Structures are given as structure tokens and as C-alpha cells.
Amino acid sequence: MKKATIIIAMATLMQLPSLAQDLTLTEVLVGNEGNFTAGNATITHYDFETQTAVDGVFFNANGVGLGDVVQSITEIDDKLYIVVNNSQKIVIADPESFNQIGQITFGAGASPREIIAVGNDKAYVTDLFGNYINVVDLASNSITSDTIRVGNNPDKMFNHGDHVFVSNNGFGADSTIFKIDIATHAIVDTIVVHRGPAGMVEGAQNSIWVVSRGYSGDYDSDYNLIPGTSLPGGLTNFNTETGEVISTLELSSAGEDIGITKDFNEIFVNSGGIQKIDASDMQIPNETLVEGNFYSFNFDAVGNRIFTANAKSFSSAGEIEYFDTTGSLLGAFDTGIIPGDIFFTYEVATTAHTESLDNVENFRLSQNYPNPFNPSTNIEFSTPKNGRVSLNVYSITGQHIATLVDGHLSSGVHSVAFNASNLASGLYVYQLWNGETMLTKIMTLIK
């Protein structure tokens, strides 16, 4: 699936090779939940280059199904981790062949929701109904004795440097985000947001955006809604260091997914259809960007594409449609029953070009050293004039890992250390931006 291809850019000054990489979306995986207790969950594979979709790729490769309710898909160390909630397991598969190569099994009554790598062959797994996080040893595919007691119905997680943020969804009964220190597994901060927090994305200047679904309300013995008990959802932007809430926007209701553009300027949420919200003025637009009743969605920040999941009848094939950021339809493909999680696979694109003399001499991003590295490396860059510069690190699938620089720098050569002790082995992208030019390179972490 994922290919890392070197790009050569000839520098006119010294005729020395330099690297300039970019990412291209090549494949989309859809985790289809299937019908509850029916054990008919599937994975749909969509080849973005040929625009062909095949459902049931795991069954085709292994001759057996995944089980009951696929909840999420994550890639760690070139392995797919497929969380199968009601079957109390995480299936580990080869991303090329979809052959099963391992499994993490949870106890009876467990409800694994999402897995996220936290480094040193460890991962966190939220237990939706157990109100805790399991710590998993990825080397042995076993659950450790460490558990982290969190809030009501922990849902989504977001890895930010040395901490993991977890949404305590509570199906609307909770409104907290817990900040967890990865080194100690201790909760070090609590951020209060709208009711029912779910998906999170990186924001500008060390912040996180979280979307909250809201609370449907309380009902009397005759199943009538008690007036005044329902509460709205919304958007919240908070500082990752201090926990301070920077801005909020109330939404009458929302889905659990959120997307944001690479420049952090536009936010996408599922609220009566897909809404595009300007991050600076936080105004709900007069017109919905993409009309429809969507079960879930995901945003491809590399290609600026919105992928929406339509469960249709909830008992037969669903559909994925994808749009550009103006709301124009770009394509569609069929899926299995109840398409939920949408996972993107990227490859390093290859485009040979010649950099100008001024660009090479003045605004330059060097290859990190050492490379490969474990666990620390240095990144050197130069800028020709005083001004604002940002340097960010991303996973190969586009997830933001760390902001190393984000501020006003003087002209000259600068060096920044990057410590990846809490990350898994693999390829990582680092990107330098000065408001006009973006430079990108790849580094390799080997543990």
C-alpha cells in the first residue's frame, strides 16, 4: 500500500542532490460496522488512483470475517490495527495483503473503541463502556496491568507530544477532555467543553479543536422528552499547554468527526450536513457546504477533500462520496453495511524539479541528522529574513505529531531538536513554512 519514493531536486548552486517530498492519497479504507450482533463487519478498500472499490478484503484474504462492529482503523509500525468493538478484540493485519498477522484479545464485556500508539511498543485503547484506558504492549500483543481510569464513555484520543488527550463522551452526559502524561499514565489536566466531546484535530499555536455532539436530554417513564434537559453540542478550541479555552461555538447538534485544513483556517463538522466554518470568526455559514444525512465523515487535509459516509438503510450497502472544499462532488463508491471509520493511506510523491538559486541559498530545510534516528534527531533550517516560521512533524498518514517552531525568528541558520521517544518506528514527515514557501522532508525513526 504505502510506498516511500525518493525525489531528487538538483540545486543549481552546487549541483548537489536535495530531497523534496510531498504526499499523495493512494488508498482509502472504510471500516463497515455491520449490523449489531450479526458479525458481518467488513473492510472496503478503495484504490484512489484507479477509482475502484472492493468490499470484504479481509474476508477475501483470510476466509473468515472480522466479527461484530468495526469501530476504528489505525496503522502502527506498518501494521493495520482494526478495532472490533463487540467482539472484544483488535485484529492486526498486513496493510498490503490484509492477511491477519496477530490479535489483541480483551476480556468478556470489554468495549474497545480506539487504539493510539504512545511509543516504546505501547499503545492506549479506550474502553467505551468500562470508563478506562487499557495500556497495551504491542511487542507481545497483550494487555498490561496498567489501566487509566477516565471519565464517562471515553471515545476519541489525540496524541500531542508527551501527552494524550481523551474525549469523555458520556453520550452527552460528560463534557470533559482529560490530558494524560504518557510517561506516568497520570491525568494532569481536565478541560471542560460542550456536552459529548468526540473528535479532535490540531489547531494553530499549540491548540486543539474538539467537536461535541450535545446531549439529547432526559425522558420520563412514558419516553417523553423532559423540557429543558437537552443540551447543545459545539466546537471548542483550547491550548494544549495551559488547558485554557480559547474560543467556542455552539451547535444545536453535531456528529463525532471533525476536519481542518493544513493552514488551520477552515474547520469542517457534520451538523445537519457538512458545514465549513472559518476558524477566525467562528460563524456558522448561511448555506450548508454538503447537504445530506451522514453517518460519519473524514477530511483529507493533503488533498483538501471531504469524504462522507452514508449508511442508507443501515441493513444493506452504504456509500462514500467525496467532495472538494467548495462542496463539488468529485467521486463516489459503494461500501459494506454501515460505513463508519474512514482511513487514508498516502505515498511519497515523486516530482523532479530544479530549485532556484535564491531558494536554495536562503530558505532551506536540511535533512535531519542523524537519520535514521533513535530517539532524538536535529533539524536544521535557514531563513533569509526576519519573520514568522513554523516547523511541524506529521505521521506518514498526515496526522500532526508535534509543532517544533511556531513564531517570529531572526534571519540565519537555526537548529531544533526532535525527541521521538513516545513514537513508534516508521517514516515521519517534517514541514517548514514561512507564509510563502513550504519545504518538506522525510525522516526515519528506528527503535
CSV table of C-alpha atoms in Angstrom, one decimal:
chain,number,residue,atom,x,y,z
A,1,MET,CA,0.0,0.0,0.0
A,2,LYS,CA,2.3,2.8,1.2
A,3,LYS,CA,5.4,3.5,-0.9
A,4,ALA,CA,8.2,5.8,0.1
A,5,THR,CA,9.9,7.1,-3.0
A,6,ILE,CA,12.9,9.4,-3.0
A,7,ILE,CA,12.5,12.7,-5.0
A,8,ILE,CA,15.7,14.4,-6.4
A,9,ALA,CA,15.8,18.1,-6.7
A,10,MET,CA,19.0,19.5,-8.3
A,11,ALA,CA,20.5,22.5,-6.6
A,12,THR,CA,21.8,24.9,-9.2
A,13,LEU,CA,24.5,26.3,-6.9
A,14,MET,CA,26.5,23.2,-6.1
A,15,GLN,CA,24.7,20.6,-8.3
A,16,LEU,CA,24.2,18.6,-5.2
A,17,PRO,CA,21.0,16.4,-4.7
A,18,SER,CA,18.5,17.5,-2.1
A,19,LEU,CA,15.2,15.9,-1.1
A,20,ALA,CA,11.8,17.5,-1.5
A,21,GLN,CA,8.9,15.2,-0.7
A,22,ASP,CA,5.1,15.5,-0.8
A,23,LEU,CA,2.3,13.2,0.0
A,24,THR,CA,-0.4,11.8,-2.4
A,25,LEU,CA,-3.5,10.0,-1.4
A,26,THR,CA,-3.5,6.5,-2.9
A,27,GLU,CA,-5.9,4.3,-1.0
A,28,VAL,CA,-8.9,4.7,1.3
A,29,LEU,CA,-10.0,2.0,3.8
A,30,VAL,CA,-13.6,2.1,5.2
A,31,GLY,CA,-14.4,0.2,8.4
A,32,ASN,CA,-18.0,-1.0,7.9
A,33,GLU,CA,-19.6,-1.7,11.3
A,34,GLY,CA,-22.1,-4.2,10.1
A,35,ASN,CA,-25.3,-5.0,12.0
A,36,PHE,CA,-25.0,-5.2,15.8
A,37,THR,CA,-24.6,-8.9,16.9
A,38,ALA,CA,-24.7,-10.1,13.3
A,39,GLY,CA,-20.9,-10.4,13.0
A,40,ASN,CA,-20.9,-9.0,9.4
A,41,ALA,CA,-18.4,-6.2,9.8
A,42,THR,CA,-16.2,-5.7,6.7
A,43,ILE,CA,-13.4,-3.5,5.3
A,44,THR,CA,-13.8,-1.8,2.0
A,45,HIS,CA,-10.6,-1.0,0.0
A,46,TYR,CA,-10.8,1.9,-2.5
A,47,ASP,CA,-7.9,2.4,-4.9
A,48,PHE,CA,-7.9,6.2,-5.3
A,49,GLU,CA,-5.7,6.0,-8.4
A,50,THR,CA,-7.9,3.6,-10.4
A,51,GLN,CA,-11.1,4.6,-8.5
A,52,THR,CA,-12.1,1.0,-7.9
A,53,ALA,CA,-13.6,-0.3,-4.7
A,54,VAL,CA,-13.6,-3.9,-3.2
A,55,ASP,CA,-15.6,-4.7,-0.1
A,56,GLY,CA,-14.7,-7.7,2.2
A,57,VAL,CA,-10.9,-7.5,1.6
A,58,PHE,CA,-10.2,-9.0,5.0
A,59,PHE,CA,-12.6,-12.0,4.4
A,60,ASN,CA,-11.2,-12.5,0.9
A,61,ALA,CA,-7.6,-12.7,2.3
A,62,ASN,CA,-8.4,-14.9,5.4
A,63,GLY,CA,-11.6,-16.8,4.7
A,64,VAL,CA,-13.2,-15.6,7.9
A,65,GLY,CA,-14.9,-12.4,8.8
A,66,LEU,CA,-13.7,-9.7,11.2
A,67,GLY,CA,-16.5,-10.1,13.8
A,68,ASP,CA,-19.0,-7.8,15.3
A,69,VAL,CA,-18.8,-4.0,14.7
A,70,VAL,CA,-15.6,-2.5,13.3
A,71,GLN,CA,-15.1,0.7,15.3
A,72,SER,CA,-11.8,2.2,14.0
A,73,ILE,CA,-8.7,1.5,11.9
A,74,THR,CA,-5.2,2.7,12.8
A,75,GLU,CA,-1.8,2.0,11.3
A,76,ILE,CA,1.2,1.5,13.7
A,77,ASP,CA,4.6,0.3,12.5
A,78,ASP,CA,3.3,-0.7,9.1
A,79,LYS,CA,0.5,-2.9,10.6
A,80,LEU,CA,-3.2,-2.3,10.5
A,81,TYR,CA,-5.0,-2.4,13.9
A,82,ILE,CA,-8.7,-3.0,13.3
A,83,VAL,CA,-10.8,-2.4,16.5
A,84,VAL,CA,-13.8,-4.8,16.6
A,85,ASN,CA,-15.8,-3.5,19.5
A,86,ASN,CA,-18.5,-6.0,20.2
A,87,SER,CA,-16.1,-8.9,19.5
A,88,GLN,CA,-13.8,-7.6,22.3
A,89,LYS,CA,-10.7,-7.7,20.1
A,90,ILE,CA,-8.3,-5.8,17.9
A,91,VAL,CA,-7.3,-7.6,14.7
A,92,ILE,CA,-3.8,-6.9,13.3
A,93,ALA,CA,-3.5,-7.2,9.6
A,94,ASP,CA,-0.8,-6.8,6.9
A,95,PRO,CA,-1.7,-3.5,5.1
A,96,GLU,CA,-0.7,-4.9,1.7
A,97,SER,CA,-2.4,-8.3,1.7
A,98,PHE,CA,-4.9,-7.9,4.6
A,99,ASN,CA,-3.7,-11.2,5.9
A,100,GLN,CA,-4.2,-11.4,9.7
A,101,ILE,CA,-0.9,-11.4,11.5
A,102,GLY,CA,-2.0,-11.0,15.1
A,103,GLN,CA,-4.7,-10.2,17.6
A,104,ILE,CA,-5.2,-8.4,20.9
A,105,THR,CA,-8.0,-10.0,22.9
A,106,PHE,CA,-9.9,-8.3,25.6
A,107,GLY,CA,-12.0,-9.8,28.4
A,108,ALA,CA,-15.7,-10.5,28.3
A,109,GLY,CA,-17.7,-7.3,28.4
A,110,ALA,CA,-14.9,-5.1,27.2
A,111,SER,CA,-15.7,-2.5,24.6
A,112,PRO,CA,-12.5,-1.3,22.8
A,113,ARG,CA,-13.2,1.9,20.9
A,114,GLU,CA,-9.9,3.3,19.5
A,115,ILE,CA,-6.2,2.5,19.7
A,116,ILE,CA,-3.3,5.0,19.5
A,117,ALA,CA,0.5,4.4,19.7
A,118,VAL,CA,2.3,6.1,22.6
A,119,GLY,CA,5.8,4.9,21.9
A,120,ASN,CA,8.1,2.3,23.3
A,121,ASP,CA,5.9,-0.5,21.9
A,122,LYS,CA,3.0,0.7,23.9
A,123,ALA,CA,-0.5,1.9,22.9
A,124,TYR,CA,-3.6,3.2,24.6
A,125,VAL,CA,-7.0,1.7,23.9
A,126,THR,CA,-10.2,3.4,25.1
A,127,ASP,CA,-12.9,1.2,26.6
A,128,LEU,CA,-16.2,2.9,25.8
A,129,PHE,CA,-18.3,1.3,28.5
A,130,GLY,CA,-15.7,0.5,31.0
A,131,ASN,CA,-14.7,4.1,31.5
A,132,TYR,CA,-10.9,3.4,31.4
A,133,ILE,CA,-8.0,3.2,29.0
A,134,ASN,CA,-6.1,0.0,28.6
A,135,VAL,CA,-2.3,0.1,28.1
A,136,VAL,CA,-1.3,-2.5,25.5
A,137,ASP,CA,2.2,-4.0,24.9
A,138,LEU,CA,2.5,-4.0,21.1
A,139,ALA,CA,5.5,-6.3,21.2
A,140,SER,CA,3.5,-9.2,22.7
A,141,ASN,CA,0.0,-8.0,21.7
A,142,SER,CA,-1.0,-8.2,25.3
A,143,ILE,CA,-2.9,-6.0,27.8
A,144,THR,CA,-0.7,-4.8,30.6
A,145,SER,CA,-1.7,-4.4,34.2
A,146,ASP,CA,-1.7,-0.6,33.8
A,147,THR,CA,-5.2,1.0,33.4
A,148,ILE,CA,-6.1,4.6,33.4
A,149,ARG,CA,-9.4,5.5,35.0
A,150,VAL,CA,-11.0,8.3,32.9
A,151,GLY,CA,-14.5,9.9,32.6
A,152,ASN,CA,-17.7,8.6,31.2
A,153,ASN,CA,-17.6,6.6,28.0
A,154,PRO,CA,-14.1,7.6,26.7
A,155,ASP,CA,-14.3,8.0,22.9
A,156,LYS,CA,-11.6,9.6,20.7
A,157,MET,CA,-8.0,10.2,21.6
A,158,PHE,CA,-5.4,12.6,20.2
A,159,ASN,CA,-1.6,12.3,20.6
A,160,HIS,CA,0.2,15.6,21.1
A,161,GLY,CA,3.9,15.3,22.0
A,162,ASP,CA,4.3,13.8,25.5
A,163,HIS,CA,0.5,13.8,26.2
A,164,VAL,CA,-2.6,12.1,25.0
A,165,PHE,CA,-6.0,13.9,25.2
A,166,VAL,CA,-9.1,11.7,25.6
A,167,SER,CA,-12.7,12.8,25.0
A,168,ASN,CA,-15.0,11.6,27.7
A,169,ASN,CA,-18.1,11.5,25.6
A,170,GLY,CA,-20.7,10.2,28.1
A,171,PHE,CA,-23.2,10.1,25.3
A,172,GLY,CA,-23.7,13.7,26.2
A,173,ALA,CA,-23.6,13.2,30.0
A,174,ASP,CA,-20.0,14.2,30.2
A,175,SER,CA,-18.2,17.3,28.9
A,176,THR,CA,-14.5,16.8,29.8
A,177,ILE,CA,-11.3,16.2,28.0
A,178,PHE,CA,-8.6,14.5,30.1
A,179,LYS,CA,-4.9,15.3,29.4
A,180,ILE,CA,-2.7,12.2,30.2
A,181,ASP,CA,1.0,12.2,30.7
A,182,ILE,CA,2.3,9.3,28.6
A,183,ALA,CA,5.4,8.7,30.8
A,184,THR,CA,3.4,8.3,34.0
A,185,HIS,CA,-0.1,7.4,32.7
A,186,ALA,CA,-1.4,10.1,35.1
A,187,ILE,CA,-4.2,12.6,34.3
A,188,VAL,CA,-2.6,16.0,34.6
A,189,ASP,CA,-5.4,18.4,33.4
A,190,THR,CA,-9.1,18.5,32.8
A,191,ILE,CA,-10.6,20.7,30.1
A,192,VAL,CA,-14.4,21.4,30.1
A,193,VAL,CA,-16.0,21.7,26.7
A,194,HIS,CA,-19.6,21.3,25.3
A,195,ARG,CA,-21.6,18.2,26.1
A,196,GLY,CA,-20.5,14.9,24.4
A,197,PRO,CA,-16.9,15.6,23.2
A,198,ALA,CA,-15.7,13.4,20.4
A,199,GLY,CA,-13.3,14.0,17.5
A,200,MET,CA,-10.2,16.3,17.9
A,201,VAL,CA,-7.8,17.9,15.4
A,202,GLU,CA,-4.7,20.0,15.7
A,203,GLY,CA,-5.2,23.8,15.7
A,204,ALA,CA,-2.9,26.8,15.4
A,205,GLN,CA,-0.3,27.8,18.0
A,206,ASN,CA,-0.4,24.6,20.2
A,207,SER,CA,-4.1,24.2,20.3
A,208,ILE,CA,-6.7,21.5,19.7
A,209,TRP,CA,-10.2,21.8,18.3
A,210,VAL,CA,-12.8,19.3,19.6
A,211,VAL,CA,-16.3,18.8,18.3
A,212,SER,CA,-19.0,17.8,20.8
A,213,ARG,CA,-22.2,16.1,19.9
A,214,GLY,CA,-24.5,17.5,22.6
A,215,TYR,CA,-27.0,15.8,24.9
A,216,SER,CA,-30.3,14.5,23.6
A,217,GLY,CA,-32.0,15.0,27.0
A,218,ASP,CA,-33.8,13.1,29.7
A,219,TYR,CA,-37.1,11.2,29.2
A,220,ASP,CA,-40.0,10.4,31.6
A,221,SER,CA,-41.5,7.0,32.2
A,222,ASP,CA,-43.6,7.4,29.0
A,223,TYR,CA,-40.5,8.1,26.9
A,224,ASN,CA,-41.4,11.8,26.5
A,225,LEU,CA,-38.5,14.3,26.4
A,226,ILE,CA,-38.4,16.4,29.6
A,227,PRO,CA,-38.3,20.0,28.5
A,228,GLY,CA,-35.1,21.8,29.2
A,229,THR,CA,-32.9,18.7,29.6
A,230,SER,CA,-31.4,18.6,26.1
A,231,LEU,CA,-28.1,20.5,25.7
A,232,PRO,CA,-26.3,21.7,22.6
A,233,GLY,CA,-23.0,20.5,21.2
A,234,GLY,CA,-20.4,22.7,19.7
A,235,LEU,CA,-16.8,23.5,18.8
A,236,THR,CA,-14.1,24.3,21.4
A,237,ASN,CA,-10.5,25.4,20.8
A,238,PHE,CA,-8.2,25.0,23.8
A,239,ASN,CA,-4.5,25.5,24.5
A,240,THR,CA,-2.6,22.2,24.9
A,241,GLU,CA,-0.2,23.6,27.4
A,242,THR,CA,-2.4,25.5,29.8
A,243,GLY,CA,-5.8,23.9,29.0
A,244,GLU,CA,-7.3,27.4,28.6
A,245,VAL,CA,-10.3,27.6,26.4
A,246,ILE,CA,-9.6,30.0,23.5
A,247,SER,CA,-12.9,30.1,21.7
A,248,THR,CA,-16.2,28.2,21.4
A,249,LEU,CA,-19.1,27.9,19.1
A,250,GLU,CA,-22.5,26.4,20.0
A,251,LEU,CA,-24.1,23.9,17.6
A,252,SER,CA,-27.6,22.5,18.0
A,253,SER,CA,-26.2,19.1,17.2
A,254,ALA,CA,-23.1,17.6,15.6
A,255,GLY,CA,-21.5,14.3,14.6
A,256,GLU,CA,-18.4,12.9,16.2
A,257,ASP,CA,-16.0,13.8,13.4
A,258,ILE,CA,-14.0,17.0,12.6
A,259,GLY,CA,-11.6,18.1,9.9
A,260,ILE,CA,-9.3,21.1,9.5
A,261,THR,CA,-7.2,22.4,6.6
A,262,LYS,CA,-3.4,22.4,6.8
A,263,ASP,CA,-3.3,26.1,7.4
A,264,PHE,CA,-5.7,25.7,10.3
A,265,ASN,CA,-8.1,28.3,8.8
A,266,GLU,CA,-11.1,26.2,7.9
A,267,ILE,CA,-12.9,23.7,10.0
A,268,PHE,CA,-15.4,21.0,8.9
A,269,VAL,CA,-18.1,19.4,11.0
A,270,ASN,CA,-21.1,17.3,10.4
A,271,SER,CA,-24.1,19.4,11.7
A,272,GLY,CA,-27.2,19.0,9.6
A,273,GLY,CA,-24.8,18.2,6.7
A,274,ILE,CA,-21.1,19.2,6.3
A,275,GLN,CA,-20.5,22.8,7.5
A,276,LYS,CA,-17.4,24.8,6.7
A,277,ILE,CA,-16.5,27.2,9.5
A,278,ASP,CA,-13.9,29.9,9.4
A,279,ALA,CA,-11.6,29.4,12.4
A,280,SER,CA,-11.1,33.1,12.9
A,281,ASP,CA,-14.6,34.5,13.0
A,282,MET,CA,-16.4,31.2,14.2
A,283,GLN,CA,-19.6,32.0,12.3
A,284,ILE,CA,-22.0,29.3,11.1
A,285,PRO,CA,-22.4,29.8,7.4
A,286,ASN,CA,-25.8,30.6,5.8
A,287,GLU,CA,-25.5,27.7,3.4
A,288,THR,CA,-24.5,24.1,4.2
A,289,LEU,CA,-21.4,23.1,2.3
A,290,VAL,CA,-22.6,19.5,1.5
A,291,GLU,CA,-26.3,18.6,2.1
A,292,GLY,CA,-27.1,15.2,3.4
A,293,ASN,CA,-27.6,13.0,6.4
A,294,PHE,CA,-24.2,11.5,7.0
A,295,TYR,CA,-23.2,8.7,9.4
A,296,SER,CA,-19.6,9.9,9.5
A,297,PHE,CA,-17.0,11.8,7.5
A,298,ASN,CA,-13.3,12.3,7.3
A,299,PHE,CA,-11.2,15.1,5.9
A,300,ASP,CA,-8.2,14.5,3.6
A,301,ALA,CA,-6.0,17.6,4.6
A,302,VAL,CA,-3.4,16.7,2.0
A,303,GLY,CA,-5.8,16.9,-1.0
A,304,ASN,CA,-8.4,19.1,0.6
A,305,ARG,CA,-11.2,16.5,0.1
A,306,ILE,CA,-14.2,15.7,2.3
A,307,PHE,CA,-15.2,12.0,2.4
A,308,THR,CA,-18.8,11.4,3.7
A,309,ALA,CA,-20.3,8.1,4.7
A,310,ASN,CA,-24.0,7.4,4.0
A,311,ALA,CA,-25.3,4.3,5.8
A,312,LYS,CA,-28.5,4.5,3.7
A,313,SER,CA,-30.9,1.7,5.0
A,314,PHE,CA,-28.4,0.5,7.8
A,315,SER,CA,-29.0,-3.0,6.5
A,316,SER,CA,-27.5,-3.1,3.0
A,317,ALA,CA,-24.6,-1.5,1.2
A,318,GLY,CA,-23.6,2.0,2.2
A,319,GLU,CA,-21.8,4.7,0.1
A,320,ILE,CA,-18.9,7.0,0.3
A,321,GLU,CA,-19.0,10.3,-1.6
A,322,TYR,CA,-16.1,12.7,-1.7
A,323,PHE,CA,-16.1,16.5,-2.4
A,324,ASP,CA,-13.7,19.4,-2.7
A,325,THR,CA,-13.8,22.2,-0.2
A,326,THR,CA,-16.3,24.2,-2.3
A,327,GLY,CA,-18.8,21.3,-2.0
A,328,SER,CA,-18.4,20.0,-5.5
A,329,LEU,CA,-18.8,16.2,-5.9
A,330,LEU,CA,-15.6,14.5,-7.0
A,331,GLY,CA,-16.5,10.8,-6.8
A,332,ALA,CA,-18.3,8.0,-5.0
A,333,PHE,CA,-18.0,4.3,-4.3
A,334,ASP,CA,-20.1,1.6,-2.6
A,335,THR,CA,-19.2,0.1,0.8
A,336,GLY,CA,-20.4,-2.6,3.2
A,337,ILE,CA,-23.1,-2.2,5.8
A,338,ILE,CA,-22.9,1.0,7.9
A,339,PRO,CA,-19.7,2.6,6.8
A,340,GLY,CA,-18.1,4.3,9.8
A,341,ASP,CA,-14.3,4.9,10.1
A,342,ILE,CA,-12.6,6.2,7.0
A,343,PHE,CA,-8.8,5.7,6.9
A,344,PHE,CA,-6.4,7.3,4.4
A,345,THR,CA,-3.1,5.9,3.0
A,346,TYR,CA,-0.6,8.2,1.4
A,347,GLU,CA,2.6,7.6,-0.5
A,348,VAL,CA,5.6,10.0,-1.0
A,349,ALA,CA,5.0,11.5,-4.4
A,350,THR,CA,7.8,11.9,-7.0
A,351,THR,CA,8.3,15.1,-8.8
A,352,ALA,CA,11.7,16.1,-10.0
A,353,HIS,CA,12.4,19.9,-10.3
A,354,THR,CA,15.2,22.4,-10.1
A,355,GLU,CA,15.2,24.8,-7.2
A,356,SER,CA,16.1,28.5,-7.8
A,357,LEU,CA,19.5,29.8,-6.5
A,358,ASP,CA,17.8,32.1,-4.1
A,359,ASN,CA,15.6,29.4,-2.6
A,360,VAL,CA,18.5,27.0,-2.0
A,361,GLU,CA,20.8,29.7,-0.6
A,362,ASN,CA,18.3,31.5,1.6
A,363,PHE,CA,15.2,29.5,2.6
A,364,ARG,CA,16.4,25.9,3.1
A,365,LEU,CA,15.4,22.8,5.1
A,366,SER,CA,18.2,20.3,5.7
A,367,GLN,CA,17.9,16.6,6.1
A,368,ASN,CA,17.7,15.7,9.8
A,369,TYR,CA,20.8,14.3,11.4
A,370,PRO,CA,21.2,11.5,12.4
A,371,ASN,CA,18.8,9.8,10.0
A,372,PRO,CA,17.6,7.1,10.7
A,373,PHE,CA,17.5,8.1,14.4
A,374,ASN,CA,16.5,6.8,17.8
A,375,PRO,CA,15.0,8.6,19.7
A,376,SER,CA,16.4,12.1,19.0
A,377,THR,CA,17.5,14.0,15.9
A,378,ASN,CA,18.3,17.5,14.9
A,379,ILE,CA,16.6,19.5,12.2
A,380,GLU,CA,18.5,22.5,10.7
A,381,PHE,CA,16.9,25.2,8.5
A,382,SER,CA,17.8,28.7,7.3
A,383,THR,CA,15.6,31.7,6.6
A,384,PRO,CA,16.8,34.8,4.7
A,385,LYS,CA,14.8,37.4,6.6
A,386,ASN,CA,13.2,38.1,10.0
A,387,GLY,CA,9.6,36.7,10.0
A,388,ARG,CA,7.2,34.1,11.2
A,389,VAL,CA,8.2,30.5,10.6
A,390,SER,CA,6.6,27.2,11.5
A,391,LEU,CA,8.1,23.7,11.6
A,392,ASN,CA,5.7,20.8,12.1
A,393,VAL,CA,6.1,17.0,12.2
A,394,TYR,CA,3.4,14.6,10.8
A,395,SER,CA,2.9,10.9,10.6
A,396,ILE,CA,3.1,9.4,7.1
A,397,THR,CA,-0.7,9.3,7.1
A,398,GLY,CA,-0.9,13.0,7.7
A,399,GLN,CA,-1.7,13.1,11.5
A,400,HIS,CA,0.0,16.1,13.2
A,401,ILE,CA,2.6,14.9,15.7
A,402,ALA,CA,4.4,18.0,17.0
A,403,THR,CA,5.0,21.7,16.4
A,404,LEU,CA,8.7,22.4,16.8
A,405,VAL,CA,8.7,26.0,15.8
A,406,ASP,CA,5.8,28.5,15.5
A,407,GLY,CA,6.9,32.1,15.9
A,408,HIS,CA,8.9,35.0,14.8
A,409,LEU,CA,12.6,34.2,14.1
A,410,SER,CA,15.5,36.3,13.0
A,411,SER,CA,17.3,35.6,9.7
A,412,GLY,CA,20.0,33.0,9.7
A,413,VAL,CA,20.5,29.3,10.4
A,414,HIS,CA,18.5,27.6,13.1
A,415,SER,CA,18.6,24.1,14.6
A,416,VAL,CA,15.8,22.3,16.5
A,417,ALA,CA,16.0,19.0,18.4
A,418,PHE,CA,13.1,16.5,18.0
A,419,ASN,CA,12.6,13.7,20.5
A,420,ALA,CA,10.5,10.8,19.4
A,421,SER,CA,10.8,8.6,22.5
A,422,ASN,CA,7.0,8.3,22.6
A,423,LEU,CA,6.5,7.5,19.0
A,424,ALA,CA,6.5,4.2,17.1
A,425,SER,CA,9.1,3.3,14.5
A,426,GLY,CA,8.4,4.4,11.0
A,427,LEU,CA,8.5,7.3,8.5
A,428,TYR,CA,7.7,10.8,9.6
A,429,VAL,CA,7.2,14.0,7.6
A,430,TYR,CA,8.6,17.4,8.7
A,431,GLN,CA,7.5,20.6,7.1
A,432,LEU,CA,8.9,24.1,7.1
A,433,TRP,CA,6.6,27.1,6.2
A,434,ASN,CA,7.3,30.8,6.1
A,435,GLY,CA,4.0,32.0,4.8
A,436,GLU,CA,5.1,31.8,1.2
A,437,THR,CA,7.1,28.6,0.6
A,438,MET,CA,6.6,25.2,2.1
A,439,LEU,CA,9.5,22.7,2.3
A,440,THR,CA,9.0,19.0,3.2
A,441,LYS,CA,11.3,16.1,4.0
A,442,ILE,CA,11.1,12.6,5.4
A,443,MET,CA,12.9,11.2,8.4
A,444,THR,CA,13.0,7.6,9.7
A,445,LEU,CA,12.6,6.5,13.3
A,446,ILE,CA,14.0,3.0,14.1
A,447,LYS,CA,13.7,1.6,17.6
